[in-house]
Short mmCIF file of C-alpha atoms in Angstrom, two decimals:
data_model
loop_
_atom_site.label_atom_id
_atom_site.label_comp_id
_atom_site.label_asym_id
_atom_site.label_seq_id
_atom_site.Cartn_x
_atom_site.Cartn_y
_atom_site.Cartn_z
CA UNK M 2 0.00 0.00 0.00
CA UNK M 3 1.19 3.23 -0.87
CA UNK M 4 3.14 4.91 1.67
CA UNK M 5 0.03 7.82 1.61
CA UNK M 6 -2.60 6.10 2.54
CA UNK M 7 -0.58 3.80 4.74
CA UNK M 8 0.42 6.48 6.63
CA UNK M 9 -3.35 7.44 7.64
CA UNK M 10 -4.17 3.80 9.01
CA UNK M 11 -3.58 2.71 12.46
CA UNK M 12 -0.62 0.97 13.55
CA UNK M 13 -2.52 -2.05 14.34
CA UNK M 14 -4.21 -2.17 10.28
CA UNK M 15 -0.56 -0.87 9.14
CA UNK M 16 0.84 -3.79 10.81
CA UNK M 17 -2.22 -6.50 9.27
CA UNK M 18 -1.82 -4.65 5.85
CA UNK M 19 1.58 -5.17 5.98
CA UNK M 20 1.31 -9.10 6.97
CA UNK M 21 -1.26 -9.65 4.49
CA UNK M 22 0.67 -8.19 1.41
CA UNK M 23 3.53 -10.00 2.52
CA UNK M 24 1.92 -13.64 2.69
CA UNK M 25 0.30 -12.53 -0.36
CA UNK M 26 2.73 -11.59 -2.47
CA UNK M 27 0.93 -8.52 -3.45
CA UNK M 28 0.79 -4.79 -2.61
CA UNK M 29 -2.31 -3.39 -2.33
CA UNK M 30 -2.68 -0.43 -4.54
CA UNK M 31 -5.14 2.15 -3.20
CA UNK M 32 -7.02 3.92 -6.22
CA UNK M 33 -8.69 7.16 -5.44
CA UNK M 34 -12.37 7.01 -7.33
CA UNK M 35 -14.74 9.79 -6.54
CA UNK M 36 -17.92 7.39 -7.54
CA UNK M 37 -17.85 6.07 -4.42
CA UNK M 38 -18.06 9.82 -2.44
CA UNK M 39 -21.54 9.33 -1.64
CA UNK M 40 -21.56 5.65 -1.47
CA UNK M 41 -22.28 3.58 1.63
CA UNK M 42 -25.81 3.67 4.25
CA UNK M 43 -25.20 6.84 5.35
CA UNK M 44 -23.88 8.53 2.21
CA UNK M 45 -20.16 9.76 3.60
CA UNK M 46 -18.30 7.00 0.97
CA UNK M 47 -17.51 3.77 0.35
CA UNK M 48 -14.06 1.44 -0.23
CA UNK M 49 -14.09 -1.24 -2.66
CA UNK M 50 -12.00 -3.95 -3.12
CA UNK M 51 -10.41 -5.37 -6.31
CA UNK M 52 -9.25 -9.20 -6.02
CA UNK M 53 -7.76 -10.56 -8.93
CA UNK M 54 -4.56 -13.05 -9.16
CA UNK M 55 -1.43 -10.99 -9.96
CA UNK M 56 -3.15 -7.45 -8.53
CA UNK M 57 -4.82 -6.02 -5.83
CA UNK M 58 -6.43 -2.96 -5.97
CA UNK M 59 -8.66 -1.02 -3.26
CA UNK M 60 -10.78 1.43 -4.75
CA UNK M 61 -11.44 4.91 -2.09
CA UNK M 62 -13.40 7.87 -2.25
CA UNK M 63 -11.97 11.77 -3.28
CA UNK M 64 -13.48 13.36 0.12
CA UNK M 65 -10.98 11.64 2.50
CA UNK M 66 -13.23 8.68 3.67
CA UNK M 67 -10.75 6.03 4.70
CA UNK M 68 -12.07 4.34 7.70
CA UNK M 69 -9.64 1.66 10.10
CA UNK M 70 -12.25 -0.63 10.13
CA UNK M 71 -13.07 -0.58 6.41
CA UNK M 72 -9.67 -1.06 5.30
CA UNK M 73 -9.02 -4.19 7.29
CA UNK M 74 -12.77 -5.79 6.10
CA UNK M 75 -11.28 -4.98 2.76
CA UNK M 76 -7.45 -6.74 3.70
CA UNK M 77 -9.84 -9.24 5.31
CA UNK M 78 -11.12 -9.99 1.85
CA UNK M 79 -7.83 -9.98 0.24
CA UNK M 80 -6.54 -12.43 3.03
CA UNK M 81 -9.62 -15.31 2.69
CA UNK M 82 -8.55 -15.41 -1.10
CA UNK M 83 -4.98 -15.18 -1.11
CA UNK M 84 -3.99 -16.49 1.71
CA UNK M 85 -6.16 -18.54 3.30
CA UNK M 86 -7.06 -19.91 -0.02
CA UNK M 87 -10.48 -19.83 0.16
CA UNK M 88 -12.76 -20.28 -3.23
CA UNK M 89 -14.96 -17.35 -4.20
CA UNK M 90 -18.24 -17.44 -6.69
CA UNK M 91 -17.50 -16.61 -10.54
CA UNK M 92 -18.97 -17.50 -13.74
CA UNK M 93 -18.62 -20.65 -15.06
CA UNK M 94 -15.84 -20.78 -17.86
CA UNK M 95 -18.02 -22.22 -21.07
CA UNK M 96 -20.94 -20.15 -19.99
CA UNK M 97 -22.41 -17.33 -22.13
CA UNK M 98 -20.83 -13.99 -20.13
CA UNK M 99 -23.92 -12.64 -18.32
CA UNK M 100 -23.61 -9.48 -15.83
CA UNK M 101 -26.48 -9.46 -14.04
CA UNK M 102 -25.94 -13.39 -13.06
CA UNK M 103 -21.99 -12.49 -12.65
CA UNK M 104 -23.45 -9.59 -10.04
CA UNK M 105 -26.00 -11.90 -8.41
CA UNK M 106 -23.22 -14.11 -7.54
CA UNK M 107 -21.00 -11.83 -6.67
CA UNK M 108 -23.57 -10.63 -4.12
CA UNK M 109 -24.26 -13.85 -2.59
CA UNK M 110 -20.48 -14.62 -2.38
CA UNK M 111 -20.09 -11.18 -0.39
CA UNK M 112 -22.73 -12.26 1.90
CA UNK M 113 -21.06 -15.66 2.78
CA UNK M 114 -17.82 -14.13 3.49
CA UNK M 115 -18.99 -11.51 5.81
CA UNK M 116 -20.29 -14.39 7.97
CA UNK M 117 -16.68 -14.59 9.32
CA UNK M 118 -15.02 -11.33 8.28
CA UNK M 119 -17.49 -9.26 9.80
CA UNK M 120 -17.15 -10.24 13.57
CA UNK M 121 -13.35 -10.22 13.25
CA UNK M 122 -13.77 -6.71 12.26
CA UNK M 123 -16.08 -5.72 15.20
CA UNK M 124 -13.30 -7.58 17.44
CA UNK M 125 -10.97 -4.80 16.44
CA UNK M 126 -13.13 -1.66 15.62
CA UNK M 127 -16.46 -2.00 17.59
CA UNK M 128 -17.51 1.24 16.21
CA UNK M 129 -18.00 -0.69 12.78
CA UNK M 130 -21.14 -1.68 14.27
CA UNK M 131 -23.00 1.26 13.63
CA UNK M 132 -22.54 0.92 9.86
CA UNK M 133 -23.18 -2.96 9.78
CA UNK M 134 -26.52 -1.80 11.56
CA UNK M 135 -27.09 0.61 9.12
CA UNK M 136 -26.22 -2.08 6.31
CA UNK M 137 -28.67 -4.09 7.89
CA UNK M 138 -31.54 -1.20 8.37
CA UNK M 139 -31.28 -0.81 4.53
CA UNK M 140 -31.72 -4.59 3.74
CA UNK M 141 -34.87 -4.63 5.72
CA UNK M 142 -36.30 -1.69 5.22
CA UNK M 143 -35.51 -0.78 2.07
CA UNK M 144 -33.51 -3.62 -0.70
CA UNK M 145 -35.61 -6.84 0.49
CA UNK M 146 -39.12 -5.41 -0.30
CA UNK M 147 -38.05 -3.94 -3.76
CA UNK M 148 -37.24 -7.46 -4.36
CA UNK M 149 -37.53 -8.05 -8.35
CA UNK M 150 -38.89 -11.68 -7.46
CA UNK M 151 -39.65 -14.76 -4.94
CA UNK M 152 -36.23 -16.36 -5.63
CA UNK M 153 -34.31 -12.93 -5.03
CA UNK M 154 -36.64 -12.34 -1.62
CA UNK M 155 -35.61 -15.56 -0.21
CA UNK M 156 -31.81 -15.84 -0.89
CA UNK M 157 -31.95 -12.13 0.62
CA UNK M 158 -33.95 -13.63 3.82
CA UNK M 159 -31.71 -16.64 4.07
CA UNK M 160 -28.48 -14.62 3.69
CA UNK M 161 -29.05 -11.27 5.83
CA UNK M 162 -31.16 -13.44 8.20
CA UNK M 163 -28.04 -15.23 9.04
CA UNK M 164 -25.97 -12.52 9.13
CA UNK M 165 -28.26 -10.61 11.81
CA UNK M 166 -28.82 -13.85 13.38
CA UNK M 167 -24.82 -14.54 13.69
CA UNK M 168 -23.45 -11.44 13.85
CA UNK M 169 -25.67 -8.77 15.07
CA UNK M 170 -28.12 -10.63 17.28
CA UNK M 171 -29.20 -7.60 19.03
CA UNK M 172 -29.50 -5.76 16.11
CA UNK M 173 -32.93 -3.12 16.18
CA UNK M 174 -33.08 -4.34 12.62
CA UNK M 175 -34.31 -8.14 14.14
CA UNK M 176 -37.71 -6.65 14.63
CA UNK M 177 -38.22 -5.48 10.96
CA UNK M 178 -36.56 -8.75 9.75
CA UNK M 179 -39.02 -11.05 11.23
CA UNK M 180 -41.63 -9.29 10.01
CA UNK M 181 -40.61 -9.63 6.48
CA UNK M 182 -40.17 -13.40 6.72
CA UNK M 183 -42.84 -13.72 8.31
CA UNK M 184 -44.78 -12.03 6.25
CA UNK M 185 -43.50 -14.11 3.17
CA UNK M 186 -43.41 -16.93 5.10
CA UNK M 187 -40.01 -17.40 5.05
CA UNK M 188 -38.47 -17.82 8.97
CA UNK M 189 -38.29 -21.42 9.00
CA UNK M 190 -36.47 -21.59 5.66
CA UNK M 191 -34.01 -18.81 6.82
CA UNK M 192 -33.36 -20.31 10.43
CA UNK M 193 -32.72 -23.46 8.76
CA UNK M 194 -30.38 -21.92 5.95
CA UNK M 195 -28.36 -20.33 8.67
CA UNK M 196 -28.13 -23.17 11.12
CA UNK M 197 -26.41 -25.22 8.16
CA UNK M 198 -24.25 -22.30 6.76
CA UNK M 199 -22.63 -21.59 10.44
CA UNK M 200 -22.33 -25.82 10.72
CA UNK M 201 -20.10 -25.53 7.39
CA UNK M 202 -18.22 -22.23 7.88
CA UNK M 203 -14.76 -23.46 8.14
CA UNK M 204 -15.15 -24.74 4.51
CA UNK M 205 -16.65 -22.43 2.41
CA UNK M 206 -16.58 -24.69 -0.84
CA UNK M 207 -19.19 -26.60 1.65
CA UNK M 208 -21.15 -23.83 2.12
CA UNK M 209 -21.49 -22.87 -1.48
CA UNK M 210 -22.06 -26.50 -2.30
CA UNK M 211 -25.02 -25.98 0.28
CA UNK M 212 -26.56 -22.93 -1.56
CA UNK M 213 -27.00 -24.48 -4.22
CA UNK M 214 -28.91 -26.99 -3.12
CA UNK M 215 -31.24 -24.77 -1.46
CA UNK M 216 -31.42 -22.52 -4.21
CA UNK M 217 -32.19 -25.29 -7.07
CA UNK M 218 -33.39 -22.58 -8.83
CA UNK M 219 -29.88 -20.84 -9.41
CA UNK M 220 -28.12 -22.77 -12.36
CA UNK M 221 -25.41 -24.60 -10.64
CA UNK M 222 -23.50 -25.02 -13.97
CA UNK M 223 -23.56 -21.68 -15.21
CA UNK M 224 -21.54 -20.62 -11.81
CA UNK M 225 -18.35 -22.05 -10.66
CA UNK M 226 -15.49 -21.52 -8.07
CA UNK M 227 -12.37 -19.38 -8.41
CA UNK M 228 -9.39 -19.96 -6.55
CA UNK M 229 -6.63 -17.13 -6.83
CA UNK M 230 -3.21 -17.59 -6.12
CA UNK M 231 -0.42 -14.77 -6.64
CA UNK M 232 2.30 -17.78 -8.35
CA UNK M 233 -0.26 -20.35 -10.69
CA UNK M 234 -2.85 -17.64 -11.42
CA UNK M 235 -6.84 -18.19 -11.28
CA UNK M 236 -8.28 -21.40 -11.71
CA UNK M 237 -12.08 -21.90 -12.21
CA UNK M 238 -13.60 -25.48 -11.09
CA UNK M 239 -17.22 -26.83 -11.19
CA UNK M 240 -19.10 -26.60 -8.30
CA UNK M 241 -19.65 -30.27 -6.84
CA UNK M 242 -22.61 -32.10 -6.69
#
């Protein structure tokens, strides 16, 4: 990371930034982007992270946004790929490109991994909660009943449920949550969903396996797995039966 923004981080995330570019392989090159100025639930900015094989790039806003905690959810990210070697979701390689599948899964893939980066975050900056609560207040109150269809309303139960339920237990949002599944008569399904994604979380090619075969509905072989590695490059695998 660029001595710049380094330099504005904590000694504690200077120290994890540094550990997780150097088991890496990779620095991670900070990329000003003023798109993301009024990005985020409460509209001060964004980050966003880049992940590829051979580069790394985290994307900030113009107006100085730059939070501890963000940055090391972001390094988080970096470290479950590179290091830890964890797969993420990606198109399948013979499959017709589609972006609004490639988003989908890039969505649900996000929501998985925050199952375990988010409460190491909180460990180390409890003030994060506040946005993760605002994160949440959004999903509830706002993303989940614009829902474009059934399928998209219950992967968002299923997912955010378990994130409230795992994460933020006490979250205010709980209250508005159940009343959405219940209201679609989704609880059970949700509950269930998360008691089997927290069973598998120390293998996440498990837990995608798992999705799937909740989710029938979501082609299984137009989606695959991508592991990254900084020395052999990406390689894309079916997801197992």
């Amino acid at each position: 990371m660029q001595h710049v923004y380094r330099s504005r981080l904590s000694k504690a995330v200077q120290t994890f930034v540094d550990e997780v570019e150097a088991a890496a392989g990779l620095a991670i090159e900070v990329v000003e982007d003023a798109a993301l100025n009024s990005g985020g639930p409460a509209g001060q900015g964004k980050l966003k992270v880049d992940i590829e094989a051979s580069r790394v790039r985290l994307f900030t806003p113009t107006n100085g946004y730059f939070p501890h905690g963000g940055v090391r959810h972001e390094a988080l990210h970096v470290h479950r790929l590179h290091v830890d070697g964890v797969p993420r979701l990606a198109l399948a390689e013979d499959g017709d490109w589609d972006p609004d599948f490639e988003r989908a899964l890039v969505g649900v893939d996000n929501a998985l991994e925050h199952l375990i980066i988010v409460p190491i975050e909180l460990r180390y900056h409890p003030e994060r909660k506040a946005h993760w609560e605002a994160v949440m207040a959004r999903a509830w109150h706002e993303d989940l009943p614009a829902a474009p269809s059934a399928l998209d309303r219950r992967i968002g139960a299923c997912l955010h449920g378990c994130f409230l339920r795992h994460v933020l237990p006490d979250s205010p949002a709980m209250d508005a949550a159940i009343a959405f599944m219940e209201a679609h008569d989704l609880r059970a399904q949700a509950e269930s969903f998360c008691d089997e994604a927290v069973s598998r979380l120390t293998n996440k090619l498990s837990v995608i396996q798992m999705f799937f075969d909740r989710f029938h509905e979501v082609s299984r072989t137009r989606a695959a797995v991508e592991y990254l590695n900084n020395r052999s490059g990406s390689q894309i695998r079916p997801i197992p039966v």
